């Protein structure tokens, strides 16, 4: 007996088609010439020429932009996870009024919009000569720690104090307890913190536009310069967009097992 297709499945199929339609338009039109795009946006290209991608690759300075994005994103996310996990552990294990006040300050910092501190922050970093990649990473650490510490503090409440006490009896110090016992148990929340901060930092345009020069631009910033040059030449602009999306897709497929495992482990706990 054939299974009937429910309205939920039909609705899901329609929503799926709507979701992939922008990707279809972007990829298909990236292979077209300028005249082909204006004559028919939805149709397939007459030929699969890579000329648009070659020119976009050169003008986008893709290797340099990709390298800058990878350096900034990987280092920023790594130090956010490292320092936030230690801070969350310290605040959760030290029950005092000072710890409560510090946690409240971190939570309150999430409510402060970046635009309100943008000008004084850039001015301060300019005075100390840190309008560069190192300064940008330091800014990401400051802006990313509030939410990350809050998440780690919440995760620490589910880890028993008896683990710390047992390790202390065995002769371990605080540093060894955190590195070898506590931090491995925080893997699910570390995956969550990593995903949230990677998405934010990789796609961020505003901070890099205030701090970085064109020679050290990340992919989003370089795309801004690229679109400014090829606003009316959509075939080149769309080819540049496809190139910008490819690293994100590759990164997801390479890390999807770790992402799914980490999120699932956190959900089970």
PDB file of C-alpha atoms in Angstrom:
ATOM      1  CA  UNK A   1       0.000   0.000   0.000  1.00  0.00           C
ATOM      2  CA  UNK A   2       1.409   3.335  -1.034  1.00  0.00           C
ATOM      3  CA  UNK A   3       1.989   5.918   1.641  1.00  0.00           C
ATOM      4  CA  UNK A   4       0.045   9.129   1.176  1.00  0.00           C
ATOM      5  CA  UNK A   5       1.973  12.363   1.142  1.00  0.00           C
ATOM      6  CA  UNK A   6       0.804  14.565   4.010  1.00  0.00           C
ATOM      7  CA  UNK A   7       0.318  18.319   3.809  1.00  0.00           C
ATOM      8  CA  UNK A   8       3.240  18.741   6.210  1.00  0.00           C
ATOM      9  CA  UNK A   9       5.603  17.040   3.744  1.00  0.00           C
ATOM     10  CA  UNK A  10       4.261  19.159   0.875  1.00  0.00           C
ATOM     11  CA  UNK A  11       4.719  22.322   2.935  1.00  0.00           C
ATOM     12  CA  UNK A  12       8.247  21.229   3.836  1.00  0.00           C
ATOM     13  CA  UNK A  13       9.060  20.633   0.176  1.00  0.00           C
ATOM     14  CA  UNK A  14       7.749  24.079  -0.782  1.00  0.00           C
ATOM     15  CA  UNK A  15       9.714  25.755   2.003  1.00  0.00           C
ATOM     16  CA  UNK A  16      12.832  23.821   0.980  1.00  0.00           C
ATOM     17  CA  UNK A  17      12.496  25.003  -2.624  1.00  0.00           C
ATOM     18  CA  UNK A  18      12.012  28.593  -1.432  1.00  0.00           C
ATOM     19  CA  UNK A  19      15.099  28.281   0.766  1.00  0.00           C
ATOM     20  CA  UNK A  20      17.381  27.043  -2.021  1.00  0.00           C
ATOM     21  CA  UNK A  21      16.009  29.448  -4.654  1.00  0.00           C
ATOM     22  CA  UNK A  22      18.483  32.275  -3.780  1.00  0.00           C
ATOM     23  CA  UNK A  23      21.374  29.815  -4.068  1.00  0.00           C
ATOM     24  CA  UNK A  24      20.055  28.647  -7.427  1.00  0.00           C
ATOM     25  CA  UNK A  25      19.844  32.213  -8.733  1.00  0.00           C
ATOM     26  CA  UNK A  26      23.309  33.043  -7.407  1.00  0.00           C
ATOM     27  CA  UNK A  27      25.050  29.970  -8.848  1.00  0.00           C
ATOM     28  CA  UNK A  28      23.248  29.901 -12.204  1.00  0.00           C
ATOM     29  CA  UNK A  29      23.741  33.603 -12.918  1.00  0.00           C
ATOM     30  CA  UNK A  30      27.397  33.446 -11.870  1.00  0.00           C
ATOM     31  CA  UNK A  31      28.081  31.464 -15.070  1.00  0.00           C
ATOM     32  CA  UNK A  32      26.209  33.889 -17.350  1.00  0.00           C
ATOM     33  CA  UNK A  33      27.386  36.971 -19.177  1.00  0.00           C
ATOM     34  CA  UNK A  34      25.962  40.366 -18.307  1.00  0.00           C
ATOM     35  CA  UNK A  35      23.611  40.288 -21.307  1.00  0.00           C
ATOM     36  CA  UNK A  36      22.367  36.789 -20.430  1.00  0.00           C
ATOM     37  CA  UNK A  37      21.407  37.897 -16.913  1.00  0.00           C
ATOM     38  CA  UNK A  38      19.349  40.830 -18.173  1.00  0.00           C
ATOM     39  CA  UNK A  39      17.674  38.708 -20.847  1.00  0.00           C
ATOM     40  CA  UNK A  40      16.628  35.940 -18.431  1.00  0.00           C
ATOM     41  CA  UNK A  41      17.456  35.574 -14.744  1.00  0.00           C
ATOM     42  CA  UNK A  42      15.809  32.196 -14.132  1.00  0.00           C
ATOM     43  CA  UNK A  43      17.111  30.365 -17.185  1.00  0.00           C
ATOM     44  CA  UNK A  44      20.194  28.172 -17.377  1.00  0.00           C
ATOM     45  CA  UNK A  45      23.427  29.610 -18.834  1.00  0.00           C
ATOM     46  CA  UNK A  46      24.233  28.941 -22.463  1.00  0.00           C
ATOM     47  CA  UNK A  47      27.675  27.639 -21.507  1.00  0.00           C
ATOM     48  CA  UNK A  48      29.538  26.813 -18.296  1.00  0.00           C
ATOM     49  CA  UNK A  49      32.372  29.292 -18.718  1.00  0.00           C
ATOM     50  CA  UNK A  50      34.643  29.975 -15.745  1.00  0.00           C
ATOM     51  CA  UNK A  51      35.754  33.386 -17.015  1.00  0.00           C
ATOM     52  CA  UNK A  52      33.630  35.205 -14.416  1.00  0.00           C
ATOM     53  CA  UNK A  53      35.204  33.218 -11.592  1.00  0.00           C
ATOM     54  CA  UNK A  54      38.738  33.753 -12.876  1.00  0.00           C
ATOM     55  CA  UNK A  55      38.284  37.525 -13.029  1.00  0.00           C
ATOM     56  CA  UNK A  56      36.460  37.607  -9.690  1.00  0.00           C
ATOM     57  CA  UNK A  57      39.236  35.508  -8.102  1.00  0.00           C
ATOM     58  CA  UNK A  58      41.870  37.957  -9.297  1.00  0.00           C
ATOM     59  CA  UNK A  59      39.995  41.175  -8.510  1.00  0.00           C
ATOM     60  CA  UNK A  60      38.746  39.896  -5.166  1.00  0.00           C
ATOM     61  CA  UNK A  61      42.309  38.961  -4.163  1.00  0.00           C
ATOM     62  CA  UNK A  62      40.655  35.844  -2.830  1.00  0.00           C
ATOM     63  CA  UNK A  63      43.639  33.990  -1.367  1.00  0.00           C
ATOM     64  CA  UNK A  64      44.705  37.014   0.670  1.00  0.00           C
ATOM     65  CA  UNK A  65      41.141  37.694   1.870  1.00  0.00           C
ATOM     66  CA  UNK A  66      40.563  34.041   2.757  1.00  0.00           C
ATOM     67  CA  UNK A  67      43.847  33.892   4.672  1.00  0.00           C
ATOM     68  CA  UNK A  68      42.967  37.032   6.632  1.00  0.00           C
ATOM     69  CA  UNK A  69      39.502  35.699   7.482  1.00  0.00           C
ATOM     70  CA  UNK A  70      40.881  32.331   8.591  1.00  0.00           C
ATOM     71  CA  UNK A  71      43.599  33.865  10.775  1.00  0.00           C
ATOM     72  CA  UNK A  72      41.242  36.311  12.473  1.00  0.00           C
ATOM     73  CA  UNK A  73      38.367  33.831  12.913  1.00  0.00           C
ATOM     74  CA  UNK A  74      40.416  30.863  14.175  1.00  0.00           C
ATOM     75  CA  UNK A  75      42.536  32.871  16.620  1.00  0.00           C
ATOM     76  CA  UNK A  76      39.585  34.923  17.881  1.00  0.00           C
ATOM     77  CA  UNK A  77      37.338  31.910  18.473  1.00  0.00           C
ATOM     78  CA  UNK A  78      40.165  29.958  20.128  1.00  0.00           C
ATOM     79  CA  UNK A  79      41.015  32.681  22.646  1.00  0.00           C
ATOM     80  CA  UNK A  80      37.314  33.392  23.310  1.00  0.00           C
ATOM     81  CA  UNK A  81      36.751  29.716  24.159  1.00  0.00           C
ATOM     82  CA  UNK A  82      39.931  29.537  26.252  1.00  0.00           C
ATOM     83  CA  UNK A  83      39.444  32.651  28.374  1.00  0.00           C
ATOM     84  CA  UNK A  84      35.644  32.405  28.610  1.00  0.00           C
ATOM     85  CA  UNK A  85      35.760  28.798  29.812  1.00  0.00           C
ATOM     86  CA  UNK A  86      38.302  29.696  32.511  1.00  0.00           C
ATOM     87  CA  UNK A  87      36.258  32.715  33.581  1.00  0.00           C
ATOM     88  CA  UNK A  88      33.044  30.685  33.657  1.00  0.00           C
ATOM     89  CA  UNK A  89      34.757  28.010  35.746  1.00  0.00           C
ATOM     90  CA  UNK A  90      36.188  30.543  38.208  1.00  0.00           C
ATOM     91  CA  UNK A  91      32.890  32.410  38.621  1.00  0.00           C
ATOM     92  CA  UNK A  92      30.897  29.193  39.067  1.00  0.00           C
ATOM     93  CA  UNK A  93      33.239  27.604  41.598  1.00  0.00           C
ATOM     94  CA  UNK A  94      33.881  30.730  43.701  1.00  0.00           C
ATOM     95  CA  UNK A  95      30.581  31.512  45.390  1.00  0.00           C
ATOM     96  CA  UNK A  96      30.934  35.074  46.632  1.00  0.00           C
ATOM     97  CA  UNK A  97      29.328  38.479  46.235  1.00  0.00           C
ATOM     98  CA  UNK A  98      32.209  39.570  44.018  1.00  0.00           C
ATOM     99  CA  UNK A  99      31.651  36.618  41.667  1.00  0.00           C
ATOM    100  CA  UNK A 100      27.941  37.420  41.464  1.00  0.00           C
ATOM    101  CA  UNK A 101      28.671  41.072  40.681  1.00  0.00           C
ATOM    102  CA  UNK A 102      31.222  40.153  38.006  1.00  0.00           C
ATOM    103  CA  UNK A 103      28.795  37.736  36.351  1.00  0.00           C
ATOM    104  CA  UNK A 104      26.096  40.407  36.415  1.00  0.00           C
ATOM    105  CA  UNK A 105      28.514  42.839  34.750  1.00  0.00           C
ATOM    106  CA  UNK A 106      29.257  40.341  31.977  1.00  0.00           C
ATOM    107  CA  UNK A 107      25.551  39.751  31.413  1.00  0.00           C
ATOM    108  CA  UNK A 108      24.852  43.495  31.413  1.00  0.00           C
ATOM    109  CA  UNK A 109      27.625  44.022  28.854  1.00  0.00           C
ATOM    110  CA  UNK A 110      25.586  42.013  26.333  1.00  0.00           C
ATOM    111  CA  UNK A 111      22.968  44.785  26.383  1.00  0.00           C
ATOM    112  CA  UNK A 112      25.417  47.517  25.333  1.00  0.00           C
ATOM    113  CA  UNK A 113      25.189  48.096  21.559  1.00  0.00           C
ATOM    114  CA  UNK A 114      28.468  48.249  19.681  1.00  0.00           C
ATOM    115  CA  UNK A 115      27.493  51.542  18.026  1.00  0.00           C
ATOM    116  CA  UNK A 116      27.545  53.314  21.402  1.00  0.00           C
ATOM    117  CA  UNK A 117      31.227  52.469  22.005  1.00  0.00           C
ATOM    118  CA  UNK A 118      32.373  52.369  18.388  1.00  0.00           C
ATOM    119  CA  UNK A 119      33.958  55.822  18.116  1.00  0.00           C
ATOM    120  CA  UNK A 120      35.797  55.880  21.489  1.00  0.00           C
ATOM    121  CA  UNK A 121      36.977  52.288  20.976  1.00  0.00           C
ATOM    122  CA  UNK A 122      38.478  52.977  17.560  1.00  0.00           C
ATOM    123  CA  UNK A 123      39.977  56.227  18.836  1.00  0.00           C
ATOM    124  CA  UNK A 124      41.609  54.441  21.784  1.00  0.00           C
ATOM    125  CA  UNK A 125      43.036  51.649  19.644  1.00  0.00           C
ATOM    126  CA  UNK A 126      44.298  54.224  17.152  1.00  0.00           C
ATOM    127  CA  UNK A 127      46.244  56.000  19.903  1.00  0.00           C
ATOM    128  CA  UNK A 128      48.020  52.791  20.926  1.00  0.00           C
ATOM    129  CA  UNK A 129      48.690  51.740  17.306  1.00  0.00           C
ATOM    130  CA  UNK A 130      46.429  48.676  17.284  1.00  0.00           C
ATOM    131  CA  UNK A 131      44.257  49.338  14.246  1.00  0.00           C
ATOM    132  CA  UNK A 132      45.358  46.036  12.738  1.00  0.00           C
ATOM    133  CA  UNK A 133      44.534  42.334  12.892  1.00  0.00           C
ATOM    134  CA  UNK A 134      45.882  41.968  16.434  1.00  0.00           C
ATOM    135  CA  UNK A 135      43.707  44.856  17.611  1.00  0.00           C
ATOM    136  CA  UNK A 136      40.681  43.386  15.848  1.00  0.00           C
ATOM    137  CA  UNK A 137      41.207  40.008  17.553  1.00  0.00           C
ATOM    138  CA  UNK A 138      41.474  41.785  20.903  1.00  0.00           C
ATOM    139  CA  UNK A 139      38.177  43.586  20.187  1.00  0.00           C
ATOM    140  CA  UNK A 140      36.485  40.309  19.295  1.00  0.00           C
ATOM    141  CA  UNK A 141      37.687  38.856  22.586  1.00  0.00           C
ATOM    142  CA  UNK A 142      36.097  41.722  24.477  1.00  0.00           C
ATOM    143  CA  UNK A 143      32.790  41.666  22.611  1.00  0.00           C
ATOM    144  CA  UNK A 144      32.520  37.865  22.447  1.00  0.00           C
ATOM    145  CA  UNK A 145      33.350  37.004  26.050  1.00  0.00           C
ATOM    146  CA  UNK A 146      30.134  38.251  27.672  1.00  0.00           C
ATOM    147  CA  UNK A 147      27.765  35.729  26.077  1.00  0.00           C
ATOM    148  CA  UNK A 148      30.410  32.986  26.124  1.00  0.00           C
ATOM    149  CA  UNK A 149      31.109  33.381  29.854  1.00  0.00           C
ATOM    150  CA  UNK A 150      27.377  33.359  30.538  1.00  0.00           C
ATOM    151  CA  UNK A 151      27.003  30.077  28.617  1.00  0.00           C
ATOM    152  CA  UNK A 152      30.022  28.452  30.278  1.00  0.00           C
ATOM    153  CA  UNK A 153      28.824  29.549  33.723  1.00  0.00           C
ATOM    154  CA  UNK A 154      25.473  27.899  33.070  1.00  0.00           C
ATOM    155  CA  UNK A 155      27.154  24.699  31.888  1.00  0.00           C
ATOM    156  CA  UNK A 156      29.382  24.608  34.982  1.00  0.00           C
ATOM    157  CA  UNK A 157      26.359  24.403  37.260  1.00  0.00           C
ATOM    158  CA  UNK A 158      25.738  20.901  35.885  1.00  0.00           C
ATOM    159  CA  UNK A 159      29.224  19.625  36.778  1.00  0.00           C
ATOM    160  CA  UNK A 160      29.549  18.259  40.293  1.00  0.00           C
ATOM    161  CA  UNK A 161      31.975  19.819  42.802  1.00  0.00           C
ATOM    162  CA  UNK A 162      32.987  16.312  43.829  1.00  0.00           C
ATOM    163  CA  UNK A 163      35.172  16.046  40.728  1.00  0.00           C
ATOM    164  CA  UNK A 164      37.218  19.031  41.909  1.00  0.00           C
ATOM    165  CA  UNK A 165      37.465  17.658  45.429  1.00  0.00           C
ATOM    166  CA  UNK A 166      38.572  14.219  44.245  1.00  0.00           C
ATOM    167  CA  UNK A 167      41.243  15.739  42.018  1.00  0.00           C
ATOM    168  CA  UNK A 168      42.485  17.956  44.865  1.00  0.00           C
ATOM    169  CA  UNK A 169      42.825  14.894  47.092  1.00  0.00           C
ATOM    170  CA  UNK A 170      44.870  13.194  44.351  1.00  0.00           C
ATOM    171  CA  UNK A 171      47.251  16.178  44.345  1.00  0.00           C
ATOM    172  CA  UNK A 172      46.082  18.114  41.287  1.00  0.00           C
ATOM    173  CA  UNK A 173      46.145  21.902  41.346  1.00  0.00           C
ATOM    174  CA  UNK A 174      43.415  24.237  40.051  1.00  0.00           C
ATOM    175  CA  UNK A 175      45.006  24.543  36.619  1.00  0.00           C
ATOM    176  CA  UNK A 176      45.292  20.768  36.176  1.00  0.00           C
ATOM    177  CA  UNK A 177      41.710  20.272  37.373  1.00  0.00           C
ATOM    178  CA  UNK A 178      40.401  22.694  34.794  1.00  0.00           C
ATOM    179  CA  UNK A 179      42.533  21.521  31.833  1.00  0.00           C
ATOM    180  CA  UNK A 180      42.337  17.757  32.331  1.00  0.00           C
ATOM    181  CA  UNK A 181      38.952  17.267  34.027  1.00  0.00           C
ATOM    182  CA  UNK A 182      36.581  20.215  33.632  1.00  0.00           C
ATOM    183  CA  UNK A 183      37.375  21.500  30.135  1.00  0.00           C
ATOM    184  CA  UNK A 184      36.828  18.108  28.388  1.00  0.00           C
ATOM    185  CA  UNK A 185      33.401  17.942  30.050  1.00  0.00           C
ATOM    186  CA  UNK A 186      32.577  21.340  28.537  1.00  0.00           C
ATOM    187  CA  UNK A 187      32.897  20.069  24.969  1.00  0.00           C
ATOM    188  CA  UNK A 188      29.182  20.463  24.087  1.00  0.00           C
ATOM    189  CA  UNK A 189      29.036  24.085  25.202  1.00  0.00           C
ATOM    190  CA  UNK A 190      32.443  24.751  23.621  1.00  0.00           C
ATOM    191  CA  UNK A 191      31.047  23.579  20.288  1.00  0.00           C
ATOM    192  CA  UNK A 192      28.060  25.897  20.743  1.00  0.00           C
ATOM    193  CA  UNK A 193      30.265  28.850  21.677  1.00  0.00           C
ATOM    194  CA  UNK A 194      32.554  28.092  18.741  1.00  0.00           C
ATOM    195  CA  UNK A 195      29.671  27.973  16.253  1.00  0.00           C
ATOM    196  CA  UNK A 196      28.070  31.191  17.500  1.00  0.00           C
ATOM    197  CA  UNK A 197      31.314  33.157  17.478  1.00  0.00           C
ATOM    198  CA  UNK A 198      32.557  31.728  14.179  1.00  0.00           C
ATOM    199  CA  UNK A 199      29.342  32.725  12.387  1.00  0.00           C
ATOM    200  CA  UNK A 200      29.519  36.214  13.888  1.00  0.00           C
ATOM    201  CA  UNK A 201      33.233  36.847  13.320  1.00  0.00           C
ATOM    202  CA  UNK A 202      33.421  35.280   9.841  1.00  0.00           C
ATOM    203  CA  UNK A 203      30.494  37.352   8.557  1.00  0.00           C
ATOM    204  CA  UNK A 204      31.287  40.563  10.441  1.00  0.00           C
ATOM    205  CA  UNK A 205      31.739  43.636   8.289  1.00  0.00           C
ATOM    206  CA  UNK A 206      31.453  46.633  10.631  1.00  0.00           C
ATOM    207  CA  UNK A 207      34.447  46.050  12.919  1.00  0.00           C
ATOM    208  CA  UNK A 208      36.892  45.111  10.123  1.00  0.00           C
ATOM    209  CA  UNK A 209      35.755  48.154   8.119  1.00  0.00           C
ATOM    210  CA  UNK A 210      36.782  50.396  11.036  1.00  0.00           C
ATOM    211  CA  UNK A 211      40.057  48.660  11.820  1.00  0.00           C
ATOM    212  CA  UNK A 212      41.558  46.989   8.755  1.00  0.00           C
ATOM    213  CA  UNK A 213      43.031  48.384   5.572  1.00  0.00           C
ATOM    214  CA  UNK A 214      42.196  46.968   2.154  1.00  0.00           C
ATOM    215  CA  UNK A 215      45.434  44.957   2.070  1.00  0.00           C
ATOM    216  CA  UNK A 216      44.446  43.060   5.229  1.00  0.00           C
ATOM    217  CA  UNK A 217      40.697  42.925   4.515  1.00  0.00           C
ATOM    218  CA  UNK A 218      38.575  39.898   5.360  1.00  0.00           C
ATOM    219  CA  UNK A 219      36.179  38.323   2.850  1.00  0.00           C
ATOM    220  CA  UNK A 220      33.095  40.407   3.863  1.00  0.00           C
ATOM    221  CA  UNK A 221      35.121  43.627   3.729  1.00  0.00           C
ATOM    222  CA  UNK A 222      36.742  42.690   0.438  1.00  0.00           C
ATOM    223  CA  UNK A 223      33.292  41.863  -0.958  1.00  0.00           C
ATOM    224  CA  UNK A 224      32.213  45.410  -0.103  1.00  0.00           C
ATOM    225  CA  UNK A 225      35.107  46.816  -2.128  1.00  0.00           C
ATOM    226  CA  UNK A 226      34.397  44.310  -4.881  1.00  0.00           C
ATOM    227  CA  UNK A 227      30.700  45.183  -5.125  1.00  0.00           C
ATOM    228  CA  UNK A 228      31.545  48.861  -5.193  1.00  0.00           C
ATOM    229  CA  UNK A 229      33.588  48.179  -8.297  1.00  0.00           C
ATOM    230  CA  UNK A 230      31.143  45.790 -10.004  1.00  0.00           C
ATOM    231  CA  UNK A 231      27.725  47.066  -8.925  1.00  0.00           C
ATOM    232  CA  UNK A 232      26.295  46.965 -12.456  1.00  0.00           C
ATOM    233  CA  UNK A 233      28.283  43.926 -13.591  1.00  0.00           C
ATOM    234  CA  UNK A 234      26.206  41.337 -11.783  1.00  0.00           C
ATOM    235  CA  UNK A 235      27.867  38.371 -13.476  1.00  0.00           C
ATOM    236  CA  UNK A 236      31.179  39.241 -11.793  1.00  0.00           C
ATOM    237  CA  UNK A 237      29.534  40.214  -8.511  1.00  0.00           C
ATOM    238  CA  UNK A 238      27.628  36.929  -8.316  1.00  0.00           C
ATOM    239  CA  UNK A 239      30.756  34.957  -9.155  1.00  0.00           C
ATOM    240  CA  UNK A 240      32.467  36.748  -6.275  1.00  0.00           C
ATOM    241  CA  UNK A 241      29.599  35.809  -3.966  1.00  0.00           C
ATOM    242  CA  UNK A 242      29.906  32.149  -4.933  1.00  0.00           C
ATOM    243  CA  UNK A 243      33.622  32.254  -4.141  1.00  0.00           C
ATOM    244  CA  UNK A 244      32.865  33.869  -0.779  1.00  0.00           C
ATOM    245  CA  UNK A 245      30.305  31.183   0.133  1.00  0.00           C
ATOM    246  CA  UNK A 246      32.457  28.189  -0.840  1.00  0.00           C
ATOM    247  CA  UNK A 247      34.790  28.306   2.251  1.00  0.00           C
ATOM    248  CA  UNK A 248      31.776  28.348   4.596  1.00  0.00           C
ATOM    249  CA  UNK A 249      30.206  25.335   2.870  1.00  0.00           C
ATOM    250  CA  UNK A 250      33.492  23.399   2.872  1.00  0.00           C
ATOM    251  CA  UNK A 251      34.076  24.260   6.537  1.00  0.00           C
ATOM    252  CA  UNK A 252      30.631  23.004   7.483  1.00  0.00           C
ATOM    253  CA  UNK A 253      31.018  19.671   5.666  1.00  0.00           C
ATOM    254  CA  UNK A 254      34.444  19.117   7.223  1.00  0.00           C
ATOM    255  CA  UNK A 255      33.201  19.866  10.738  1.00  0.00           C
ATOM    256  CA  UNK A 256      29.606  18.658  10.569  1.00  0.00           C
ATOM    257  CA  UNK A 257      30.328  15.446  12.517  1.00  0.00           C
ATOM    258  CA  UNK A 258      31.901  17.422  15.354  1.00  0.00           C
ATOM    259  CA  UNK A 259      29.121  20.029  15.268  1.00  0.00           C
ATOM    260  CA  UNK A 260      26.306  17.466  15.326  1.00  0.00           C
ATOM    261  CA  UNK A 261      28.047  15.339  17.966  1.00  0.00           C
ATOM    262  CA  UNK A 262      28.661  18.325  20.212  1.00  0.00           C
ATOM    263  CA  UNK A 263      25.151  19.717  19.913  1.00  0.00           C
ATOM    264  CA  UNK A 264      23.579  16.253  20.364  1.00  0.00           C
ATOM    265  CA  UNK A 265      25.700  15.571  23.436  1.00  0.00           C
ATOM    266  CA  UNK A 266      24.610  18.848  24.932  1.00  0.00           C
ATOM    267  CA  UNK A 267      20.958  18.084  24.190  1.00  0.00           C
ATOM    268  CA  UNK A 268      21.174  14.643  25.833  1.00  0.00           C
ATOM    269  CA  UNK A 269      22.745  16.072  28.946  1.00  0.00           C
TER     270      UNK A 269
END
